[in-house]
XYZ file of C-alpha atoms in Angstrom:
630
model
C 0.000 0.000 0.000
C 1.053 3.569 -0.556
C 0.136 6.810 1.176
C 2.727 9.095 -0.412
C 4.077 9.899 3.047
C 1.251 12.209 4.125
C -2.330 11.013 4.537
C -5.576 11.449 6.471
C -6.325 8.908 9.189
C -8.373 8.724 12.378
C -8.667 6.413 15.396
C -12.034 4.785 16.048
C -13.864 5.856 19.243
C -13.157 2.468 20.865
C -9.460 2.683 19.974
C -9.459 -0.615 18.094
C -9.519 0.532 14.475
C -8.084 3.081 12.083
C -9.780 4.575 9.064
C -7.412 6.072 6.525
C -6.961 7.456 3.039
C -4.573 5.308 0.991
C -3.604 4.230 -2.526
C -5.202 0.801 -2.598
C -4.935 -0.327 -6.199
C -1.594 1.051 -7.442
C -3.420 4.008 -8.978
C -1.775 7.098 -7.490
C -3.108 9.757 -6.855
C -6.585 8.187 -6.915
C -6.998 7.343 -3.230
C -9.450 5.011 -1.484
C -10.878 4.815 2.028
C -9.666 1.903 4.153
C -10.134 0.372 7.566
C -7.514 -1.590 9.492
C -7.250 -3.090 12.968
C -5.104 -1.172 15.432
C -3.423 -4.542 16.097
C -2.128 -4.516 12.523
C -2.914 -6.678 9.525
C -4.207 -5.995 6.040
C -6.106 -2.812 5.142
C -9.644 -3.454 3.941
C -10.486 -1.238 0.974
C -13.990 0.142 1.570
C -14.387 2.083 -1.700
C -12.235 0.348 -4.367
C -12.870 3.203 -6.791
C -10.946 4.670 -9.701
C -11.972 8.117 -8.443
C -10.340 10.108 -5.635
C -11.867 9.537 -2.180
C -10.523 11.122 1.006
C -11.038 12.902 4.359
C -12.370 9.882 6.319
C -13.742 10.405 9.852
C -15.683 8.241 12.307
C -19.308 9.216 12.972
C -22.422 7.708 14.608
C -20.407 6.531 17.647
C -18.113 4.608 15.334
C -20.832 2.792 13.396
C -20.088 4.655 10.162
C -17.305 6.498 8.352
C -17.915 9.826 6.645
C -15.756 10.605 3.587
C -15.693 12.641 0.370
C -15.414 11.513 -3.243
C -15.292 13.011 -6.734
C -17.119 9.984 -8.196
C -20.434 11.716 -8.881
C -19.290 15.301 -9.426
C -18.450 17.220 -12.557
C -14.951 15.943 -13.268
C -11.963 18.145 -13.856
C -11.075 18.010 -17.536
C -7.518 17.326 -16.486
C -5.399 17.451 -13.334
C -7.627 18.578 -10.463
C -10.669 20.652 -9.603
C -13.426 18.017 -9.592
C -16.616 18.618 -7.664
C -17.204 16.333 -4.694
C -19.897 14.715 -2.565
C -20.097 13.667 1.065
C -20.530 9.906 1.473
C -21.293 7.587 4.381
C -20.248 3.950 4.702
C -22.018 1.963 7.426
C -19.845 -0.589 9.195
C -22.752 -2.816 10.268
C -26.233 -3.666 9.048
C -27.975 -2.380 12.175
C -26.656 1.170 11.708
C -27.577 1.054 8.011
C -31.127 -0.117 8.786
C -31.591 2.727 11.307
C -30.456 5.283 8.698
C -33.014 4.018 6.178
C -36.015 4.366 8.542
C -38.582 7.042 7.727
C -38.995 9.936 10.145
C -42.118 8.344 11.625
C -40.596 4.876 12.037
C -37.449 6.357 13.545
C -39.514 8.279 16.150
C -41.320 5.049 17.046
C -37.989 3.240 17.412
C -36.648 5.944 19.730
C -39.786 5.718 21.902
C -39.394 1.943 22.082
C -35.731 2.256 23.080
C -36.659 4.796 25.796
C -39.195 2.373 27.262
C -36.675 -0.464 27.163
C -34.096 1.700 28.917
C -36.561 2.689 31.657
C -37.504 -0.944 32.213
C -33.868 -1.954 32.512
C -33.141 0.860 35.011
C -36.142 -0.171 37.110
C -34.896 -3.739 37.325
C -31.337 -2.747 38.155
C -31.202 -1.747 41.830
C -27.475 -1.176 41.723
C -27.612 2.046 39.714
C -28.253 4.381 42.676
C -24.616 5.264 43.238
C -23.851 8.418 41.224
C -20.187 7.604 40.648
C -21.061 4.089 39.595
C -23.750 5.436 37.270
C -21.262 7.820 35.673
C -18.774 5.013 35.183
C -21.488 2.873 33.554
C -22.340 5.732 31.161
C -18.680 6.077 30.202
C -18.515 2.349 29.713
C -21.515 2.507 27.347
C -19.818 5.319 25.410
C -16.747 3.173 24.929
C -18.485 -0.029 23.783
C -16.790 -1.953 21.002
C -17.644 -1.072 17.425
C -19.280 -3.841 15.414
C -17.526 -4.106 12.035
C -19.246 -6.301 9.442
C -17.100 -6.233 6.317
C -19.247 -8.655 4.348
C -21.460 -6.697 1.947
C -20.108 -3.346 3.114
C -19.920 -2.043 -0.483
C -23.748 -2.102 -0.506
C -23.909 0.083 2.594
C -22.287 3.189 1.039
C -24.680 6.108 0.558
C -24.372 9.559 -0.999
C -25.488 12.285 1.420
C -25.135 15.612 -0.403
C -28.006 16.413 -2.781
C -25.668 17.803 -5.444
C -21.942 17.794 -6.132
C -20.002 20.990 -5.446
C -16.665 22.505 -4.475
C -16.634 20.977 -0.996
C -14.776 21.918 2.145
C -14.925 20.124 5.481
C -18.010 18.056 6.444
C -19.290 16.518 9.673
C -22.380 14.788 11.094
C -24.221 16.056 14.155
C -23.828 14.037 17.358
C -27.159 12.248 16.803
C -26.356 11.599 13.154
C -29.476 13.361 11.924
C -27.869 16.435 10.326
C -24.972 16.899 7.915
C -22.995 20.143 8.176
C -20.636 20.993 5.338
C -18.772 23.815 3.637
C -19.579 24.367 -0.019
C -18.499 27.109 -2.427
C -21.032 28.102 -5.098
C -19.867 31.702 -5.378
C -16.614 33.218 -4.093
C -15.808 31.290 -0.914
C -17.098 28.542 1.351
C -20.472 28.912 3.078
C -21.859 26.643 5.812
C -24.733 24.371 4.780
C -26.982 22.024 6.742
C -28.914 19.011 5.510
C -31.411 16.983 7.531
C -30.652 13.462 6.363
C -34.014 11.955 7.243
C -36.148 14.659 5.620
C -33.621 15.489 2.835
C -34.030 19.199 3.585
C -31.020 21.400 2.692
C -30.406 25.045 3.576
C -27.526 27.496 3.785
C -27.028 28.291 7.455
C -24.388 31.007 7.225
C -23.047 32.940 4.233
C -19.429 33.045 5.358
C -17.572 33.448 2.047
C -14.567 32.045 3.905
C -11.407 30.253 2.912
C -10.640 26.680 3.900
C -11.779 25.782 7.430
C -12.303 22.554 9.365
C -15.461 21.447 11.199
C -15.058 19.707 14.585
C -17.560 18.458 17.190
C -17.118 18.695 20.953
C -18.580 16.151 23.398
C -21.700 18.271 23.873
C -22.350 18.276 20.132
C -21.529 21.917 19.445
C -19.582 22.595 16.255
C -16.299 24.467 15.949
C -15.177 26.176 12.738
C -11.387 26.122 12.804
C -8.550 27.153 10.541
C -10.061 30.103 8.720
C -9.595 33.794 9.465
C -10.947 33.344 12.997
C -12.267 30.558 15.204
C -16.034 30.276 15.571
C -18.438 28.103 17.535
C -21.964 27.122 16.522
C -24.610 26.012 19.002
C -25.971 22.602 17.994
C -29.564 23.444 18.956
C -29.965 26.986 17.634
C -27.288 26.965 14.903
C -26.223 30.383 16.244
C -22.653 31.301 15.407
C -20.262 33.268 17.599
C -16.575 34.144 17.287
C -13.963 32.860 19.721
C -11.248 35.302 20.650
C -8.074 34.441 22.511
C -4.666 35.829 23.287
C -1.576 33.692 23.767
C 2.058 34.542 24.266
C 5.032 32.240 23.941
C 8.714 32.949 24.388
C 10.658 31.342 21.547
C 14.271 30.194 21.355
C 14.615 30.890 17.630
C 18.024 29.245 17.300
C 16.676 26.040 18.853
C 13.611 26.229 16.613
C 15.782 26.544 13.507
C 17.767 23.508 14.611
C 14.540 21.531 15.137
C 13.304 22.564 11.672
C 16.673 21.594 10.181
C 16.358 18.133 11.770
C 12.799 17.829 10.449
C 13.886 18.622 6.886
C 16.640 16.002 7.207
C 14.177 13.307 8.334
C 11.554 14.156 5.716
C 14.017 13.899 2.840
C 15.533 10.744 4.304
C 12.104 9.069 4.481
C 10.261 10.545 1.492
C 12.796 11.371 -1.247
C 11.614 9.646 -4.418
C 14.926 7.842 -5.044
C 16.038 5.521 -2.210
C 19.736 6.083 -2.923
C 19.316 9.876 -2.541
C 20.890 10.432 -5.988
C 24.078 8.860 -4.675
C 24.532 11.498 -1.946
C 25.636 10.423 1.550
C 22.778 12.239 3.255
C 24.117 11.955 6.806
C 27.561 13.259 5.836
C 26.031 16.073 3.756
C 23.741 17.029 6.639
C 26.665 17.225 9.053
C 28.587 19.376 6.575
C 25.790 21.969 6.563
C 24.793 21.713 10.233
C 27.942 23.620 11.230
C 26.463 26.811 9.676
C 23.385 26.776 11.933
C 24.942 28.577 14.955
C 25.890 31.492 12.702
C 22.376 32.091 11.300
C 20.089 34.565 13.056
C 17.331 35.226 10.485
C 14.996 33.327 8.161
C 16.380 34.878 4.968
C 19.692 33.148 5.600
C 18.044 29.997 6.957
C 16.016 29.563 3.752
C 19.231 30.068 1.772
C 20.926 27.389 3.890
C 18.070 24.986 3.149
C 18.365 25.696 -0.580
C 22.132 25.183 -0.665
C 21.921 21.999 1.414
C 18.986 20.449 -0.472
C 20.558 21.527 -3.744
C 23.348 19.021 -3.071
C 20.821 16.320 -3.988
C 20.984 17.539 -7.592
C 17.218 17.437 -7.969
C 14.397 19.780 -8.933
C 11.361 20.655 -6.781
C 13.199 21.390 -3.562
C 14.945 24.168 -1.657
C 13.801 26.600 1.008
C 11.565 29.662 0.662
C 11.013 32.500 3.088
C 7.978 34.798 2.919
C 8.323 37.864 5.163
C 5.146 38.857 6.981
C 5.584 42.601 6.542
C 3.816 44.394 3.713
C 5.467 47.084 1.619
C 4.220 49.490 -1.004
C 2.471 47.867 -3.977
C 2.982 49.665 -7.272
C -0.080 49.686 -9.506
C -0.231 50.060 -13.288
C -2.179 52.111 -15.818
C -2.231 49.362 -18.457
C -0.015 51.369 -20.790
C 3.242 50.681 -22.601
C 5.516 53.736 -22.862
C 8.043 54.982 -25.416
C 11.365 54.745 -23.562
C 13.128 56.834 -26.217
C 10.967 59.845 -25.339
C 13.099 62.455 -23.493
C 10.574 65.171 -22.628
C 8.463 65.750 -19.524
C 5.955 63.095 -18.568
C 5.538 59.653 -20.157
C 4.628 59.169 -23.826
C 2.210 56.334 -24.552
C 3.318 53.741 -27.112
C 0.386 51.334 -26.704
C -2.855 50.978 -24.767
C -3.080 47.414 -23.493
C -6.341 45.685 -24.395
C -8.797 45.325 -21.484
C -6.646 47.657 -19.356
C -7.839 50.783 -17.457
C -7.751 52.998 -20.593
C -9.316 50.434 -22.957
C -12.895 51.777 -23.020
C -15.088 53.828 -25.330
C -15.133 57.006 -23.199
C -11.401 57.759 -23.258
C -9.708 60.195 -25.645
C -6.289 58.706 -24.872
C -4.384 57.100 -27.761
C -0.819 56.217 -28.696
C 1.367 59.340 -28.816
C -0.419 61.100 -25.937
C 1.643 62.111 -22.888
C 0.777 61.453 -19.239
C 1.822 64.688 -17.474
C 0.424 64.351 -13.942
C -1.042 61.752 -11.582
C -3.420 63.103 -8.931
C -2.015 66.569 -9.660
C 1.645 65.594 -9.161
C 3.879 66.250 -12.135
C 6.016 63.478 -13.657
C 9.548 64.847 -13.908
C 12.882 63.189 -14.838
C 13.682 62.929 -11.106
C 10.126 61.940 -10.074
C 9.448 58.453 -11.428
C 5.911 57.475 -12.435
C 5.979 54.334 -10.299
C 6.262 56.403 -7.092
C 3.045 58.186 -8.011
C 1.231 54.877 -8.532
C 2.012 53.289 -5.172
C -1.044 51.648 -3.566
C -3.441 53.006 -6.194
C -4.786 49.666 -7.516
C -8.580 49.650 -7.593
C -8.745 53.295 -6.469
C -10.019 56.203 -8.562
C -6.978 58.075 -9.825
C -6.863 61.404 -11.676
C -4.651 61.342 -14.790
C -3.629 64.573 -16.630
C -3.026 64.013 -20.355
C -1.580 66.094 -23.210
C -2.012 65.358 -26.923
C 0.975 66.912 -28.782
C -0.785 66.562 -32.152
C -3.726 68.880 -31.388
C -2.194 70.585 -28.283
C -5.204 69.545 -26.162
C -4.940 68.987 -22.407
C -7.558 67.159 -20.311
C -8.052 64.878 -17.320
C -9.524 61.382 -16.961
C -10.257 59.239 -13.917
C -9.200 55.579 -14.096
C -8.764 52.623 -11.740
C -5.165 51.305 -11.940
C -4.580 47.538 -11.800
C -2.114 45.408 -9.830
C 1.065 43.989 -11.331
C -0.572 40.561 -11.316
C -3.541 41.847 -13.290
C -1.214 43.590 -15.737
C 0.769 40.379 -16.245
C -2.486 38.591 -17.080
C -3.318 41.227 -19.711
C 0.197 41.054 -21.157
C -0.035 37.259 -21.340
C -3.268 37.435 -23.334
C -1.638 40.022 -25.612
C 1.330 37.671 -26.185
C -0.942 34.717 -27.048
C -3.025 36.801 -29.472
C 0.122 38.021 -31.204
C 1.404 34.451 -31.651
C -1.978 33.225 -32.905
C -2.113 36.077 -35.429
C 1.415 35.274 -36.663
C 0.560 31.585 -37.125
C -2.600 32.478 -39.043
C -0.643 34.931 -41.237
C 2.333 32.650 -41.926
C 0.161 29.595 -42.651
C -2.510 31.544 -44.548
C -5.137 30.253 -42.126
C -4.180 26.572 -42.446
C -2.849 26.221 -38.876
C -4.192 27.009 -35.427
C -2.198 28.035 -32.358
C -2.696 27.222 -28.654
C -0.486 27.979 -25.670
C -0.648 25.748 -22.585
C -0.118 28.301 -19.819
C 0.040 25.732 -16.997
C -0.474 21.982 -16.781
C -3.879 22.277 -15.146
C -7.606 22.169 -15.761
C -8.124 25.815 -16.833
C -5.415 25.654 -19.497
C -6.643 22.310 -20.765
C -10.180 23.660 -21.185
C -8.838 26.604 -23.206
C -6.818 24.292 -25.469
C -9.704 21.829 -25.848
C -12.174 24.603 -26.638
C -9.950 26.253 -29.244
C -8.681 23.208 -31.165
C -12.136 21.631 -31.455
C -13.841 24.997 -31.875
C -12.344 27.847 -33.861
C -9.452 25.721 -35.199
C -11.384 22.521 -35.940
C -11.271 23.160 -39.712
C -7.522 23.820 -39.722
C -5.064 21.332 -41.191
C -2.841 21.338 -38.110
C -2.178 22.812 -34.657
C 0.931 24.434 -33.170
C 1.020 23.523 -29.449
C 3.141 25.967 -27.433
C 4.365 24.836 -23.987
C 7.069 27.483 -23.533
C 7.437 29.107 -20.089
C 5.021 26.570 -18.565
C 5.757 25.918 -14.873
C 4.098 22.505 -14.640
C 1.167 20.702 -13.067
C -0.136 17.320 -14.243
C -1.376 17.232 -17.815
C 0.841 14.841 -19.776
C -1.789 12.085 -20.016
C -4.544 14.453 -21.098
C -2.417 16.146 -23.766
C -1.286 12.753 -25.067
C -4.875 11.553 -25.363
C -6.160 14.826 -26.815
C -3.625 15.070 -29.667
C -3.175 11.369 -30.545
C -6.574 10.864 -32.190
C -6.705 8.870 -35.437
C -9.684 9.450 -37.731
C -11.788 6.310 -38.087
C -15.021 7.546 -39.742
C -17.040 10.613 -40.660
C -20.494 11.528 -39.430
C -22.639 12.356 -42.505
C -26.096 13.946 -42.725
C -27.767 13.551 -46.176
C -24.392 13.612 -47.885
C -23.068 16.555 -45.816
C -19.950 15.857 -43.750
C -20.854 17.012 -40.260
C -18.064 15.685 -38.051
C -14.984 13.465 -38.113
C -14.541 10.840 -35.429
C -13.076 10.831 -32.838
C -14.823 14.165 -32.246
C -13.361 14.867 -28.808
C -9.733 14.406 -29.829
C -7.548 16.192 -32.380
C -7.149 13.735 -35.262
C -4.860 15.752 -37.545
C -1.123 16.709 -37.441
C 0.380 18.894 -34.717
C 3.763 20.149 -33.562
C 4.969 21.228 -30.096
C 7.152 24.153 -28.973
C 9.390 23.991 -25.889
C 12.116 26.175 -24.353
C 14.637 26.360 -21.515
C 11.996 27.822 -19.165
C 9.783 24.709 -19.284
C 9.654 23.102 -15.830
C 8.274 20.024 -14.104
C 5.333 18.608 -16.072
C 6.264 20.984 -18.891
C 9.256 18.656 -19.224
C 7.083 15.525 -18.919
C 4.401 16.646 -21.375
C 6.702 17.258 -24.373
C 8.610 14.077 -23.430
C 5.387 12.035 -23.665
C 4.377 13.856 -26.865
C 7.682 12.888 -28.505
C 7.860 9.385 -26.976
C 4.391 8.527 -28.307
C 5.352 9.791 -31.778
C 2.516 12.312 -31.870
C 4.633 15.007 -33.487
C 7.946 16.883 -33.542
C 9.422 19.087 -30.820
C 10.773 22.521 -31.822
C 12.789 24.930 -29.681
C 15.528 24.503 -27.093
C 16.449 21.628 -24.723
C 14.398 21.290 -21.522
C 16.148 20.402 -18.237
C 15.089 17.091 -16.674
C 12.707 18.259 -13.949
C 9.921 15.669 -14.127
C 9.161 14.838 -10.484
C 6.134 15.533 -8.298
C 6.635 17.517 -5.135
C 5.307 17.929 -1.614
C 5.808 21.557 -0.547
C 5.728 21.534 3.241
C 5.191 24.507 5.547
C 7.536 24.357 8.511
C 6.849 25.024 12.192
C 7.571 28.669 11.444
C 4.876 29.206 8.746
C 6.968 31.810 6.934
C 9.265 28.956 5.800
C 8.514 26.318 3.158
C 10.669 23.530 1.731
C 10.149 20.971 -1.033
C 10.455 17.183 -1.176
C 10.348 15.540 -4.627
C 8.353 12.465 -3.612
C 7.350 10.969 -6.984
C 9.726 9.995 -9.766
C 8.826 8.861 -13.282
C 10.728 5.702 -14.207
C 11.177 4.213 -17.662
C 11.156 0.470 -18.389
C 14.972 0.452 -18.475
C 15.108 1.677 -14.861
C 16.171 5.259 -15.646
C 14.218 8.320 -14.474
C 13.097 11.434 -16.354
C 14.545 13.592 -13.554
C 17.961 14.953 -14.621
C 17.471 13.645 -18.177
C 17.563 16.585 -20.589
C 14.921 16.562 -23.329
C 16.295 17.481 -26.751
C 14.031 18.963 -29.460
C 13.780 17.437 -32.925
C 14.465 20.875 -34.414
C 16.786 22.982 -32.265
C 16.281 26.725 -32.647
C 16.873 29.600 -30.225
C 15.041 32.897 -29.896
C 17.849 35.457 -29.875
C 17.344 38.575 -27.712
C 17.969 40.779 -30.749
C 14.943 39.308 -32.553
C 12.745 39.026 -29.466
C 12.901 42.774 -28.766
C 11.665 43.343 -32.312
C 8.643 41.150 -31.619
C 9.917 38.332 -33.848
C 9.402 34.727 -32.699
C 11.899 32.589 -34.637
C 10.930 29.353 -32.866
C 7.288 29.841 -33.754
C 8.103 30.556 -37.407
C 10.206 27.384 -37.652
C 7.399 25.353 -36.050
C 4.893 26.676 -38.596
C 7.198 25.896 -41.513
C 7.960 22.384 -40.209
C 4.296 21.514 -39.675
C 3.244 22.815 -43.086
C 5.998 20.726 -44.720
C 4.783 17.640 -42.868
C 1.130 18.230 -43.826
C 1.988 18.789 -47.491
C 4.162 15.661 -47.452
C 1.266 13.570 -46.076
C -1.096 14.916 -48.723
C 1.283 13.878 -51.503
């Protein structure tokens, strides 16, 4: 069995069992829910599903296990992002039969059990001692769980009425109500469902980030792990915040040493290659430990982690430090400026599409000069960025001069953040490349860029190649500057289609099959900035003989990582925990991927807006298509 080193598990209330999330059928990362005796032995797979199931927890006094699965939800097109449901697996038939009773029959059963309890108490004269009575109650609470594994697959039920982006979930103490976080809009809200009446309602519109739901012995519910702790009364569902203040004196040097030891152990136990890439890990650790007494800040400590872990000659590792303090954030006007302009102010070279000035009301155009921001003049010794500090999303007065007609005027805009500007510039870059491909190929080829190896990018690629480019003869697939994810399988499947028949309506060709895969030629671009799965994806593309690779060599960085936050949450380090091994025993990690057609984009051509790699890819694909047609 495999858990990947980090997994969800929970003790049973009687202390005799574990429930856990594990990889049960050699199908990582598609996890199952298991149960195993605390005495040891084999894990019993309760779900045995090809879908991801996780977050198991004991409920109903240990008679059932609550978990979540993506089995019924809208699946992610690619790596992750599936919708989930809350599920319940009953460990014995009696608990399952009680769950299936109607509201009326369940009320009758509870009345019968009350009468039986009264009769038993009347007959038992020894229950007058309060301490003894309390001990008996505790003994009842700790009774052994009855686990009937035979037929358990038929005692799994779906609780949530519809799949969604789920957070934490929990059952009430009596098992009658399901509480769960679900995000239908911006963040997670708290929902409640009465399981017997199937009535669902949103209790609190929290719009919160990830938080965990926990029960106390009384049955009240705690909301933990979000912006603040909250407690909800089980009877009234009223929510109140919990405030606290705690102080702790820290020995930071000792804490850094403890974190150093933790990083050592984690890499020793979880590094994907058992021989640690041939590095004597103990000797290497001792060589770097001597620097610890001389480090008094987290900047240097993160650098120490990076240098030390870098000795493993592996990607996906190193230390990162994120300071807590916030500095000035420079906003942007969504303009590109002419850096050859020497006069006062800033001369506009281009208005970026969808930026603050891209609207019908503005008179601003290329050639105009920004003279002032909020009344402050832009001078050679007064940089524009200083005047744009902390202005993102705020109304800002811009003074403009048009040198062609000598007109001066003012406009109010809302500057954007650097992140928003980068998004606009990325879309601009993609549109430019797509236009070049259309021009160079005379409309015969389409162009898609895979921004990241994830669901959003895959949906864009899928939509474009089978939508606006479906009539093209071929597709240029650009993976340059992609930082990774997990998309190699999906890209392989999507672009390896082979036409097997045509759908025809009264003599009109309506669709080629397969219709959900590209079944014509393609070519793939790569560069030195490809990383992680952006190494694995072009490797698979080439290995499966789908098409040629054009560009520059890609470093061998195909591992999967666990980024772990340390005891000091401002520090993070990486452990490459999954390697990708070939039949001959070698790994993709550290194996450089060479293109079929090697071509560099020189800086001199890039600054002119020329993409040599793209032009070569277009020419190569057109040659291949014309060759096939002959």
